[in-house]
Amino acid sequence: MSRDLAVVIDLDGTFVDNKHLLETYLPMPSHVKDENQYWTDFIEESLYCKANWWCSRLIKDMLKANVEIIFLTSRTGSIKNRDLTKRWLDAVLPEDAEYTLVMRNRGCHKPDHVSKKDLMVTNIVPYYDVIFAVDDKKENIDMFESLSIKGLLC
């Protein structure tokens, strides 16, 4: 049985042009009492960010080629965060675009590359033939390549 072809694309700093917000929010200050609200605030601010044009073009080309688009993010997948993220995606993607959104599990505090590897191994690799993955962090690119997936660093 053949599996669908897919590309895996990171959100923050890759598809979402929000590096200026990342610089403000990272590292998270030690005085923060409600980590979930802290990251929800970040995602709400990201609603006003544009998509990186080159990544939008890449996604449109992949959609035309009938390649599945999988957004893999370390954003926590609470209901509110998922809804906010989908609102942004639906606003910037072509109207008929279909995609899969894979988010970090609530309560997961593993480093980015570790949580993404867990998500890749359980939710993506068994079901898709991944052509390549795009991310803005070198440790994530190394992780993708450890899974025999070409990583593109942006």
Coordinates of N, CA and C in Angstrom, one line a residue:
M1 N 0.8 -1.2 0.0 CA 0.0 0.0 0.0 C 0.9 1.2 0.0
S2 N 0.7 2.1 -0.9 CA 1.5 3.3 -1.0 C 0.9 4.4 -0.1
R3 N 1.9 5.2 0.4 CA 1.5 6.2 1.4 C 1.6 7.6 0.6
D4 N 0.8 8.6 1.1 CA 0.8 9.9 0.5 C 2.2 10.5 0.7
L5 N 2.6 11.3 -0.3 CA 3.7 12.2 -0.2 C 3.4 13.4 0.6
A6 N 4.4 13.8 1.4 CA 4.1 15.0 2.3 C 5.4 15.8 2.5
V7 N 5.2 17.0 2.8 CA 6.3 17.9 3.3 C 5.9 18.3 4.7
V8 N 6.9 18.5 5.6 CA 6.7 18.9 6.9 C 7.2 20.3 7.1
I9 N 6.4 21.2 7.6 CA 6.8 22.6 7.7 C 6.6 23.2 9.1
D10 N 7.6 23.7 9.6 CA 7.5 24.4 10.9 C 6.7 25.7 10.8
L11 N 6.1 26.2 11.9 CA 5.4 27.4 11.9 C 6.2 28.6 12.3
D12 N 6.5 28.8 13.5 CA 7.1 30.0 14.1 C 8.5 30.1 13.6
G13 N 8.8 31.2 12.9 CA 10.1 31.5 12.4 C 10.3 30.9 11.0
T14 N 9.4 30.1 10.6 CA 9.5 29.4 9.2 C 8.4 29.9 8.4
F15 N 7.2 29.4 8.6 CA 6.0 29.9 7.8 C 5.5 31.2 8.3
V16 N 5.5 31.3 9.7 CA 5.0 32.6 10.3 C 6.2 33.5 10.4
D17 N 6.1 34.7 9.9 CA 7.1 35.7 10.0 C 7.0 36.4 11.3
N18 N 7.4 35.7 12.4 CA 7.3 36.2 13.7 C 8.6 36.1 14.5
K19 N 9.7 36.2 13.8 CA 11.0 36.1 14.6 C 11.1 37.2 15.6
H20 N 10.5 38.4 15.3 CA 10.6 39.5 16.2 C 9.8 39.2 17.5
L21 N 8.8 38.4 17.4 CA 8.1 37.9 18.6 C 8.8 36.9 19.4
L22 N 9.5 36.0 18.6 CA 10.3 34.9 19.2 C 11.4 35.5 20.1
E23 N 12.0 36.6 19.6 CA 13.1 37.3 20.3 C 12.5 37.9 21.6
T24 N 11.3 38.3 21.6 CA 10.7 38.9 22.8 C 10.2 37.8 23.8
Y25 N 9.7 36.7 23.3 CA 9.2 35.7 24.2 C 10.2 34.6 24.6
L26 N 11.3 34.5 23.9 CA 12.3 33.5 24.3 C 13.6 34.1 24.8
P27 N 14.2 33.6 25.8 CA 13.6 32.5 26.6 C 12.5 33.0 27.5
M28 N 11.6 32.1 28.0 CA 10.5 32.5 28.8 C 11.1 33.0 30.2
P29 N 10.6 34.2 30.6 CA 11.1 34.6 31.9 C 10.8 33.7 33.1
S30 N 11.6 33.6 34.1 CA 11.4 32.7 35.2 C 10.2 33.1 36.1
H31 N 9.8 34.4 36.0 CA 8.7 34.9 36.9 C 7.3 34.5 36.3
V32 N 7.2 33.9 35.1 CA 5.9 33.6 34.5 C 5.3 32.5 35.4
K33 N 4.1 32.7 35.8 CA 3.4 31.8 36.6 C 2.5 30.8 35.8
D34 N 1.9 31.3 34.7 CA 1.0 30.5 33.9 C 1.6 30.3 32.5
E35 N 2.4 29.3 32.4 CA 3.1 29.0 31.1 C 2.1 28.9 29.9
N36 N 1.0 28.2 30.2 CA 0.0 28.0 29.1 C -0.5 29.4 28.6
Q37 N -0.8 30.3 29.5 CA -1.3 31.6 29.1 C -0.2 32.4 28.4
Y38 N 1.0 32.2 28.9 CA 2.1 32.9 28.2 C 2.2 32.6 26.7
W39 N 2.1 31.3 26.4 CA 2.2 30.8 25.0 C 1.0 31.1 24.3
T40 N -0.2 31.1 24.9 CA -1.4 31.6 24.2 C -1.3 33.0 23.8
D41 N -0.7 33.9 24.7 CA -0.5 35.3 24.4 C 0.4 35.4 23.1
F42 N 1.4 34.6 23.1 CA 2.3 34.6 21.9 C 1.6 34.2 20.7
I43 N 0.8 33.2 20.7 CA 0.0 32.8 19.5 C -1.0 33.8 19.1
E44 N -1.6 34.5 20.1 CA -2.5 35.6 19.8 C -1.8 36.7 19.1
E45 N -0.6 37.1 19.5 CA 0.1 38.1 18.9 C 0.5 37.7 17.5
S46 N 0.8 36.4 17.3 CA 1.2 35.9 16.0 C 0.1 36.0 14.9
L47 N -1.1 36.1 15.4 CA -2.3 36.3 14.5 C -2.1 37.5 13.5
Y48 N -1.3 38.5 14.0 CA -1.1 39.7 13.2 C 0.1 39.6 12.3
C49 N 0.8 38.5 12.4 CA 2.0 38.4 11.6 C 1.7 37.8 10.2
K50 N 2.5 38.2 9.2 CA 2.4 37.7 7.9 C 3.1 36.4 7.7
A51 N 2.7 35.7 6.6 CA 3.4 34.5 6.2 C 4.7 34.9 5.5
N52 N 5.8 34.1 5.7 CA 7.0 34.4 4.8 C 6.6 34.0 3.4
W53 N 6.9 34.9 2.5 CA 6.5 34.8 1.1 C 7.0 33.5 0.4
W54 N 8.3 33.2 0.7 CA 8.9 32.1 0.1 C 8.3 30.8 0.5
C55 N 7.9 30.7 1.8 CA 7.2 29.5 2.3 C 5.8 29.4 1.8
S56 N 5.1 30.5 1.6 CA 3.8 30.5 1.0 C 3.9 29.9 -0.4
R57 N 4.9 30.4 -1.1 CA 5.1 29.9 -2.5 C 5.4 28.4 -2.5
L58 N 6.2 28.0 -1.7 CA 6.6 26.5 -1.6 C 5.3 25.7 -1.3
I59 N 4.5 26.2 -0.3 CA 3.3 25.4 0.0 C 2.3 25.4 -1.2
K60 N 2.1 26.5 -1.9 CA 1.2 26.5 -3.0 C 1.7 25.5 -4.1
D61 N 3.0 25.5 -4.3 CA 3.6 24.6 -5.3 C 3.4 23.1 -4.9
M62 N 3.6 22.9 -3.6 CA 3.4 21.5 -3.1 C 1.9 21.1 -3.2
L63 N 1.0 22.0 -2.9 CA -0.4 21.7 -3.1 C -0.8 21.4 -4.5
K64 N -0.3 22.2 -5.4 CA -0.5 21.9 -6.9 C 0.0 20.6 -7.3
A65 N 1.0 20.1 -6.7 CA 1.6 18.8 -7.0 C 0.9 17.7 -6.2
N66 N -0.1 18.0 -5.5 CA -0.9 17.0 -4.7 C 0.0 16.4 -3.6
V67 N 0.8 17.2 -3.0 CA 1.7 16.8 -1.9 C 1.0 17.3 -0.6
E68 N 0.8 16.4 0.4 CA 0.2 16.7 1.7 C 1.1 17.8 2.4
I69 N 0.5 18.7 3.0 CA 1.2 19.7 3.8 C 0.9 19.4 5.3
I70 N 2.0 19.2 6.0 CA 1.9 18.9 7.4 C 2.6 20.0 8.2
F71 N 1.9 20.7 9.0 CA 2.5 21.7 9.8 C 2.9 21.1 11.2
L72 N 4.2 21.1 11.5 CA 4.7 20.5 12.8 C 5.2 21.6 13.6
T73 N 4.5 21.8 14.8 CA 4.9 22.9 15.6 C 5.1 22.5 17.1
S74 N 5.9 23.2 17.8 CA 6.1 23.0 19.2 C 5.1 23.8 20.0
R75 N 4.2 24.5 19.3 CA 3.1 25.2 20.1 C 2.3 24.1 20.8
T76 N 1.9 24.4 22.0 CA 1.1 23.4 22.8 C -0.3 23.3 22.2
G77 N -0.7 22.1 22.1 CA -2.0 21.8 21.4 C -3.2 21.9 22.2
S78 N -3.3 22.9 23.1 CA -4.6 23.1 23.8 C -5.7 23.5 22.8
I79 N -6.9 23.4 23.2 CA -8.0 23.7 22.3 C -7.9 25.1 21.8
K80 N -7.7 26.1 22.7 CA -7.6 27.5 22.3 C -6.4 27.7 21.3
N81 N -5.2 27.1 21.7 CA -4.0 27.3 20.8 C -4.2 26.7 19.5
R82 N -4.9 25.5 19.4 CA -5.1 24.9 18.1 C -6.1 25.8 17.3
D83 N -7.1 26.3 17.9 CA -8.1 27.1 17.2 C -7.4 28.4 16.7
L84 N -6.6 29.1 17.5 CA -5.9 30.3 17.1 C -4.9 30.0 15.9
T85 N -4.2 28.9 16.0 CA -3.3 28.5 15.0 C -4.0 28.2 13.7
K86 N -5.1 27.5 13.8 CA -5.9 27.2 12.6 C -6.5 28.5 12.0
R87 N -6.9 29.4 12.8 CA -7.4 30.7 12.3 C -6.4 31.4 11.4
W88 N -5.1 31.4 11.9 CA -4.1 32.1 11.2 C -3.8 31.3 9.9
L89 N -3.7 30.0 10.0 CA -3.4 29.2 8.8 C -4.5 29.4 7.7
D90 N -5.8 29.3 8.2 CA -6.9 29.5 7.2 C -6.9 30.9 6.6
A91 N -6.4 31.9 7.3 CA -6.4 33.2 6.7 C -5.3 33.4 5.7
V92 N -4.2 32.7 5.8 CA -3.0 32.9 4.9 C -2.9 31.8 3.8
L93 N -3.5 30.7 3.9 CA -3.5 29.7 2.9 C -4.5 29.8 1.9
P94 N -4.3 29.3 0.7 CA -5.4 29.3 -0.3 C -6.7 28.7 0.3
E95 N -7.8 29.2 -0.2 CA -9.1 28.9 0.4 C -9.4 27.4 0.5
D96 N -9.0 26.7 -0.6 CA -9.3 25.2 -0.6 C -8.2 24.4 -0.1
A97 N -7.2 25.0 0.5 CA -6.0 24.2 1.0 C -6.4 23.3 2.1
E98 N -5.9 22.0 2.0 CA -6.0 21.1 3.1 C -4.7 20.9 3.7
Y99 N -4.7 20.7 5.0 CA -3.4 20.5 5.7 C -3.7 19.7 6.9
T100 N -2.6 19.2 7.5 CA -2.6 18.6 8.8 C -1.8 19.4 9.8
L101 N -2.3 19.6 11.0 CA -1.6 20.4 12.0 C -1.3 19.4 13.1
V102 N 0.0 19.3 13.4 CA 0.5 18.5 14.5 C 1.2 19.4 15.5
M103 N 0.6 19.3 16.7 CA 1.1 20.2 17.8 C 1.6 19.4 19.0
R104 N 2.5 20.1 19.8 CA 3.0 19.5 21.0 C 1.9 19.1 22.0
N105 N 2.0 18.0 22.7 CA 1.1 17.6 23.7 C 1.1 18.6 24.9
R106 N -0.1 18.8 25.4 CA -0.1 19.6 26.7 C 0.7 19.0 27.7
G107 N 1.4 19.8 28.5 CA 2.3 19.3 29.6 C 3.6 18.8 29.1
C108 N 3.9 18.8 27.8 CA 5.2 18.4 27.3 C 6.2 19.6 27.4
H109 N 7.3 19.3 28.1 CA 8.3 20.4 28.3 C 9.6 19.9 27.7
K110 N 9.6 19.0 26.9 CA 10.8 18.5 26.2 C 11.4 19.6 25.3
P111 N 12.7 19.5 25.0 CA 13.2 20.5 24.1 C 12.5 20.3 22.7
D112 N 12.5 21.3 21.9 CA 11.9 21.4 20.6 C 12.2 20.2 19.8
H113 N 13.5 19.9 19.6 CA 13.8 18.8 18.7 C 13.4 17.4 19.2
V114 N 13.3 17.3 20.5 CA 12.9 16.0 21.1 C 11.4 15.8 21.0
S115 N 10.6 16.9 21.3 CA 9.2 16.8 21.1 C 8.8 16.6 19.7
K116 N 9.5 17.3 18.8 CA 9.1 17.1 17.4 C 9.5 15.7 16.9
K117 N 10.6 15.2 17.4 CA 10.9 13.8 16.9 C 9.9 12.8 17.4
D118 N 9.4 13.0 18.7 CA 8.3 12.1 19.2 C 7.1 12.2 18.3
L119 N 6.7 13.4 17.9 CA 5.6 13.7 17.0 C 5.8 13.1 15.6
M120 N 7.0 13.2 15.1 CA 7.3 12.7 13.8 C 7.1 11.1 13.8
V121 N 7.7 10.5 14.8 CA 7.7 9.0 14.9 C 6.3 8.5 15.1
T122 N 5.5 9.2 15.9 CA 4.2 8.6 16.2 C 3.1 9.1 15.2
N123 N 3.2 10.3 14.7 CA 2.1 10.9 13.9 C 2.3 11.0 12.4
I124 N 3.6 11.0 12.0 CA 3.8 11.3 10.6 C 4.6 10.2 9.9
V125 N 5.7 9.8 10.3 CA 6.5 8.8 9.6 C 5.8 7.5 9.3
P126 N 5.0 7.0 10.2 CA 4.3 5.7 9.9 C 3.2 5.9 8.8
Y127 N 2.8 7.1 8.5 CA 1.6 7.3 7.6 C 2.0 8.1 6.3
Y128 N 3.1 8.7 6.2 CA 3.4 9.5 5.0 C 4.9 9.2 4.6
D129 N 5.1 9.4 3.3 CA 6.4 9.4 2.7 C 6.8 10.9 2.7
V130 N 7.6 11.3 3.6 CA 8.0 12.7 3.7 C 9.1 13.0 2.8
I131 N 8.9 13.9 1.9 CA 9.9 14.3 0.9 C 11.0 15.2 1.6
F132 N 10.6 16.2 2.4 CA 11.5 17.0 3.1 C 10.8 17.7 4.2
A133 N 11.6 18.3 5.1 CA 11.1 19.1 6.2 C 11.8 20.5 6.2
V134 N 11.0 21.5 6.5 CA 11.6 22.9 6.6 C 11.4 23.4 8.0
D135 N 12.6 23.9 8.6 CA 12.6 24.4 9.9 C 13.6 25.5 10.0
D136 N 13.5 26.4 11.0 CA 14.5 27.4 11.2 C 15.5 27.1 12.3
K137 N 15.5 25.9 12.8 CA 16.4 25.5 13.9 C 17.3 24.4 13.4
K138 N 18.6 24.5 13.6 CA 19.5 23.5 13.1 C 19.3 22.2 13.9
E139 N 19.0 22.2 15.2 CA 18.8 20.9 15.9 C 17.6 20.2 15.4
N140 N 16.6 20.9 14.8 CA 15.5 20.2 14.2 C 15.8 19.6 12.9
I141 N 16.6 20.3 12.1 CA 17.1 19.8 10.8 C 17.9 18.5 11.1
D142 N 18.8 18.5 12.1 CA 19.6 17.3 12.4 C 18.6 16.2 12.8
M143 N 17.6 16.5 13.6 CA 16.6 15.5 14.0 C 15.9 14.8 12.8
F144 N 15.5 15.7 11.8 CA 14.8 15.2 10.6 C 15.8 14.2 9.9
E145 N 17.0 14.7 9.7 CA 18.0 13.9 9.0 C 18.3 12.6 9.7
S146 N 18.2 12.5 11.1 CA 18.4 11.3 11.8 C 17.2 10.3 11.5
L147 N 16.1 10.8 11.0 CA 15.0 10.0 10.5 C 15.0 9.7 9.0
S148 N 16.2 10.0 8.4 CA 16.3 9.9 6.9 C 15.4 10.8 6.1
I149 N 15.1 11.9 6.7 CA 14.3 12.9 6.0 C 15.2 14.1 5.7
K150 N 15.2 14.6 4.4 CA 16.0 15.8 4.1 C 15.4 17.0 4.8
G151 N 16.3 17.7 5.5 CA 15.9 18.9 6.2 C 16.4 20.1 5.5
L152 N 15.6 21.1 5.4 CA 15.9 22.4 4.8 C 15.9 23.5 5.9
L153 N 17.1 24.0 6.1 CA 17.2 25.1 7.1 C 16.9 26.4 6.5
C154 N 16.0 27.2 7.1 CA 15.7 28.5 6.6 C 16.2 29.6 7.5

